[in-house]
Coordinates of C-alpha atoms in Angstrom, one line a residue:
M1153 CA -3.1 17.8 7.3
N1154 CA -0.8 20.0 5.1
E1155 CA -0.6 18.9 1.5
T1156 CA 3.2 19.0 1.8
F1157 CA 3.0 15.8 3.8
G1158 CA 0.8 14.1 1.2
F1159 CA -2.4 13.4 3.0
S1160 CA -4.9 15.6 1.2
R1161 CA -6.8 14.1 -1.7
G1162 CA -5.3 14.5 -5.1
Q1163 CA -2.1 14.6 -7.1
Q1164 CA 0.8 15.4 -4.8
S1165 CA 3.5 17.9 -5.6
C1166 CA 6.5 16.0 -4.3
R1167 CA 9.4 15.7 -6.8
E1168 CA 12.2 15.2 -4.4
C1169 CA 13.6 12.2 -6.3
F1170 CA 13.5 13.9 -9.7
S1171 CA 15.9 16.8 -9.3
G1172 CA 17.9 15.7 -12.3
C1173 CA 14.9 15.5 -14.6
T1174 CA 13.7 18.3 -16.8
D1175 CA 10.1 17.3 -17.1
H1176 CA 8.3 17.2 -13.7
R1177 CA 4.7 16.7 -15.0
W1178 CA 2.6 14.3 -12.9
H1179 CA 2.8 10.8 -14.3
S1180 CA 3.9 11.8 -17.9
G1181 CA 7.2 13.4 -16.7
N1182 CA 10.7 12.0 -17.0
L1183 CA 11.7 8.8 -15.3
A1184 CA 14.3 9.0 -12.6
Q1185 CA 16.8 6.1 -12.6
F1186 CA 18.6 4.4 -9.7
S1187 CA 21.1 1.6 -9.5
V1188 CA 22.3 -0.8 -6.8
K1189 CA 24.8 -3.6 -7.6
G1190 CA 23.6 -4.0 -11.2
T1191 CA 19.9 -3.8 -10.5
K1192 CA 18.1 -0.7 -11.9
W1193 CA 15.0 1.0 -10.8
M1194 CA 12.9 3.5 -12.7
L1195 CA 10.6 5.9 -10.9
R1196 CA 7.8 7.8 -12.5
P1197 CA 6.4 11.0 -10.7
N1198 CA 2.8 10.3 -9.8
P1199 CA 2.4 10.5 -6.0
G1200 CA -1.2 10.6 -4.9
Y1201 CA -3.5 10.2 -2.0
W1202 CA -7.1 9.2 -1.6
G1203 CA -9.7 9.3 1.2
D1204 CA -9.9 10.9 4.6
P1205 CA -7.1 13.5 5.3
E1206 CA -7.1 12.4 8.9
P1207 CA -7.5 8.6 8.6
K1208 CA -7.6 6.1 11.4
V1209 CA -6.8 3.3 9.0
L1210 CA -4.2 3.8 6.3
V1211 CA -4.1 1.2 3.5
L1212 CA -0.8 1.0 1.6
G1213 CA 0.0 -0.9 -1.5
F1214 CA 3.6 -1.0 -2.6
S1215 CA 3.5 1.1 -5.8
K1216 CA 1.4 1.3 -8.9
G1217 CA 1.4 -1.7 -11.2
D1218 CA 0.2 -2.1 -14.7
D1219 CA -3.5 -1.9 -13.8
Q1220 CA -3.0 1.4 -11.9
Q1221 CA -0.9 2.8 -14.8
E1222 CA -3.8 2.1 -17.1
M1223 CA -6.3 3.7 -14.7
I1224 CA -4.1 6.8 -14.4
D1225 CA -3.9 7.1 -18.2
L1226 CA -7.7 6.9 -18.5
Y1227 CA -8.0 9.5 -15.7
L1228 CA -5.6 11.9 -17.5
K1229 CA -7.6 11.4 -20.7
G1230 CA -10.8 12.4 -18.9
H1231 CA -12.4 8.9 -19.0
K1232 CA -12.1 8.2 -15.3
R1233 CA -12.3 10.2 -12.0
F1234 CA -9.3 10.5 -9.8
E1235 CA -11.1 8.4 -7.2
D1236 CA -11.4 5.6 -9.7
V1237 CA -7.6 5.1 -9.9
P1238 CA -6.4 3.3 -6.7
F1239 CA -6.8 -0.5 -6.3
N1240 CA -8.8 -0.7 -9.5
S1241 CA -8.6 -2.0 -13.1
T1242 CA -10.7 -2.1 -16.2
K1243 CA -11.0 -5.9 -16.1
G1244 CA -10.3 -7.2 -12.6
T1245 CA -12.0 -7.3 -9.2
M1246 CA -9.3 -5.7 -7.1
R1247 CA -11.7 -3.3 -5.3
K1248 CA -14.1 -6.1 -4.5
D1249 CA -11.3 -8.2 -3.2
L1250 CA -9.9 -5.4 -1.1
A1251 CA -13.4 -4.8 0.4
E1252 CA -13.6 -8.5 1.3
L1253 CA -10.2 -8.3 3.1
L1254 CA -11.4 -5.2 5.0
A1255 CA -14.6 -7.0 6.0
T1256 CA -12.6 -10.0 7.2
L1257 CA -10.7 -7.6 9.5
E1258 CA -14.2 -6.4 10.7
L1259 CA -13.4 -2.8 9.5
V1260 CA -16.3 -2.5 7.0
P1261 CA -19.6 -4.4 6.6
A1262 CA -19.4 -7.6 4.5
G1263 CA -20.7 -7.4 1.0
E1264 CA -20.8 -3.6 0.7
P1265 CA -18.7 -1.7 -2.0
I1266 CA -15.9 0.6 -0.7
D1267 CA -15.8 3.1 -3.6
G1268 CA -17.0 5.9 -1.2
L1269 CA -13.9 5.4 0.9
F1270 CA -11.7 6.9 -1.8
E1271 CA -13.6 10.2 -1.6
N1272 CA -12.3 13.1 0.4
S1273 CA -14.5 13.0 3.5
A1274 CA -14.4 12.1 7.2
H1275 CA -14.9 8.3 7.0
G1276 CA -11.7 7.2 8.6
F1277 CA -9.9 5.5 5.8
G1278 CA -6.9 6.7 3.7
F1279 CA -5.3 5.0 0.7
A1280 CA -1.9 5.4 -0.9
S1281 CA 1.3 3.3 -1.5
L1282 CA 4.4 2.7 0.4
I1283 CA 6.4 4.1 -2.5
R1284 CA 4.2 6.9 -3.7
C1285 CA 5.5 7.0 -7.3
S1286 CA 5.5 4.2 -9.8
V1287 CA 8.4 1.8 -9.4
E1288 CA 9.8 -0.4 -12.2
I1289 CA 12.7 -2.8 -11.7
Q1290 CA 15.2 -4.2 -14.2
R1291 CA 17.5 -7.1 -13.4
Q1292 CA 20.6 -7.7 -15.6
G1293 CA 19.6 -9.4 -18.8
K1294 CA 15.9 -9.0 -18.1
S1295 CA 13.1 -6.7 -19.3
P1296 CA 11.8 -4.0 -16.9
T1297 CA 8.8 -4.9 -14.8
R1298 CA 6.4 -3.3 -12.3
S1299 CA 5.5 -6.7 -10.7
G1300 CA 7.2 -10.0 -10.0
D1301 CA 10.9 -10.5 -9.9
G1302 CA 10.8 -9.9 -6.1
I1303 CA 10.2 -6.2 -6.7
L1304 CA 8.6 -5.6 -3.3
S1305 CA 11.2 -7.2 -1.0
S1306 CA 14.2 -6.4 -3.3
T1307 CA 13.4 -2.7 -3.3
L1308 CA 13.3 -2.6 0.5
T1309 CA 16.3 -4.8 1.1
E1310 CA 18.6 -3.3 -1.6
M1311 CA 17.4 0.2 -0.7
P1312 CA 17.8 2.5 -3.7
S1313 CA 17.9 6.1 -2.3
F1314 CA 14.3 6.9 -3.2
V1315 CA 13.0 4.4 -0.5
E1316 CA 14.3 6.3 2.5
K1317 CA 13.2 9.6 1.1
C1318 CA 9.7 8.4 0.5
I1319 CA 9.3 6.5 3.8
N1320 CA 10.5 9.5 5.8
R1321 CA 8.1 11.9 4.0
F1322 CA 5.0 9.8 3.7
V1323 CA 5.2 7.1 6.4
V1324 CA 7.2 8.6 9.3
Q1325 CA 5.2 11.8 9.0
M1326 CA 1.8 10.3 8.6
P1327 CA -1.1 12.0 10.4
A1328 CA -1.4 11.6 14.2
S1329 CA -4.9 10.2 13.7
V1330 CA -3.6 6.9 12.2
R1331 CA -4.0 3.9 14.5
L1332 CA -3.7 1.1 12.0
V1333 CA -1.6 0.7 8.9
I1334 CA -2.6 -2.1 6.5
L1335 CA 0.2 -3.2 4.2
L1336 CA -1.0 -5.1 1.1
G1337 CA 1.4 -7.9 0.6
A1338 CA 2.0 -11.0 2.8
D1339 CA 5.0 -12.6 1.1
I1340 CA 7.4 -13.6 3.9
K1341 CA 10.4 -11.7 2.4
Y1342 CA 8.3 -8.5 2.0
V1343 CA 6.9 -8.8 5.5
R1344 CA 10.3 -9.2 7.1
A1345 CA 11.8 -6.5 5.0
C1346 CA 9.0 -4.0 6.1
Q1347 CA 9.2 -5.0 9.8
K1348 CA 13.0 -4.5 9.7
L1349 CA 12.7 -1.2 7.9
F1350 CA 10.2 0.2 10.3
E1351 CA 11.9 -1.4 13.3
G1352 CA 8.6 -2.8 14.4
S1353 CA 8.0 -4.8 17.5
P1354 CA 6.3 -8.1 16.6
L1355 CA 2.9 -8.7 18.1
G1356 CA 2.7 -12.5 17.4
P1357 CA 4.6 -15.4 18.9
K1358 CA 8.4 -15.2 18.8
D1359 CA 8.8 -17.9 16.1
D1360 CA 6.1 -16.7 13.8
T1361 CA 6.5 -14.5 10.8
P1362 CA 5.8 -10.9 12.0
Y1363 CA 2.6 -10.3 10.1
A1364 CA 1.7 -7.7 12.8
Y1365 CA 3.9 -5.3 14.7
S1366 CA 3.8 -2.0 16.5
V1367 CA 5.7 1.1 15.5
G1368 CA 5.6 4.2 17.7
G1369 CA 2.3 3.2 19.2
R1370 CA 0.6 2.4 15.9
F1371 CA -0.3 -1.1 14.7
F1372 CA 1.0 -2.4 11.3
I1373 CA -0.4 -5.5 9.7
H1374 CA 0.2 -7.4 6.5
V1375 CA -2.6 -9.0 4.5
P1376 CA -2.6 -10.7 1.1
H1377 CA -2.7 -8.3 -1.9
P1378 CA -6.1 -7.9 -3.6
S1379 CA -4.6 -8.8 -7.0
G1380 CA -5.4 -11.9 -9.0
Q1381 CA -2.0 -13.5 -8.3
A1382 CA -2.8 -13.7 -4.6
G1383 CA -6.3 -15.3 -4.9
G1384 CA -5.3 -18.5 -3.0
F1385 CA -3.8 -16.6 -0.2
R1386 CA -6.9 -14.4 0.1
A1387 CA -9.2 -17.4 0.1
V1388 CA -7.4 -18.9 3.2
F1389 CA -7.1 -15.5 4.9
N1390 CA -10.8 -14.8 4.4
G1391 CA -11.7 -18.3 5.8
K1392 CA -13.1 -19.7 2.6
R1393 CA -11.0 -22.9 2.6
D1394 CA -8.1 -24.7 4.2
P1395 CA -4.6 -23.9 3.1
N1396 CA -2.3 -26.0 1.0
K1397 CA 1.3 -26.2 2.1
R1398 CA 2.3 -22.9 0.4
E1399 CA -0.6 -21.0 1.9
E1400 CA -0.2 -22.2 5.6
G1401 CA 1.2 -18.8 6.6
M1402 CA -2.1 -17.2 6.0
L1403 CA -3.5 -18.8 9.2
P1404 CA -1.1 -17.0 11.6
C1405 CA -1.4 -13.9 9.3
R1406 CA -5.1 -13.8 9.9
R1407 CA -4.8 -14.4 13.6
Q1408 CA -2.2 -11.7 14.1
A1409 CA -4.0 -9.2 11.9
L1410 CA -7.3 -9.7 13.7
A1411 CA -5.6 -9.4 17.1
A1412 CA -3.9 -6.2 16.1
V1413 CA -7.2 -4.6 14.8
K1414 CA -8.7 -5.3 18.2
Q1415 CA -5.8 -3.7 19.9
A1416 CA -6.0 -0.7 17.6
F1417 CA -9.8 -0.4 18.2
P1418 CA -10.4 -2.0 21.6
R1419 CA -14.0 -0.6 21.8
G1420 CA -15.1 -2.1 18.5
N1421 CA -15.3 -0.6 15.1
K1422 CA -14.9 3.1 15.7
V1423 CA -13.1 3.9 12.4
Q1424 CA -15.8 6.1 11.0
Q1425 CA -16.4 8.1 14.1
R1426 CA -14.1 11.1 14.0
N1427 CA -13.9 11.6 17.8
A1428 CA -13.9 8.0 19.0

């Protein structure tokens, strides 16, 4: 896949949202600013991609939070490899928790590390984020933040101009090899915002939250994020315990996700077989 479309391993050259900035360096360059009805967004140029350039499964976070920013800083200082950056931190268990989610979906063996999937090789998995650059939001009277404050759903519903540009370049034009897109984040508002944005056809019952939907012949599913804040949701999704009232949505989320994986790979787990 041509690097222009952002599916070759490494730092990506896209600076489409930074035309008014003088410093276009990767991650350390100028912030681009956007406003919608009093809410401000700041965008830092650090688009990247990890994994197979022709993935069958594409795993997308939303952006890069504080942990990812820290890992990028360590990478730029020579203390970490580029492959160490995504879904990782110096103190947490995000990769382990992501591996458990993928095992629940029966896409990887249970209990095995997934570090090798971030390497540039033909293993069938690709990793990036829905918005490729770092997103920060600032509500009136509040401090800027890269998490919380409804940043995921608000960004997709209020639609600052960078959203459409990024989606058109890196999601609409994803490789033809992709059969399954896994979106990390199962908050109902975010799920519905994504499904509406992609004009997805829900795969679950009509009255259920559309945790799984089809878009142009591909399957999109939402699963809980592998961050510490979503630990309870993951525990229910992974079948470790029954839900409390707030977590009840993870039962249909799991059912819809597993059904979509089987539709994407009807002959079983063929993710790592290039010609399957």
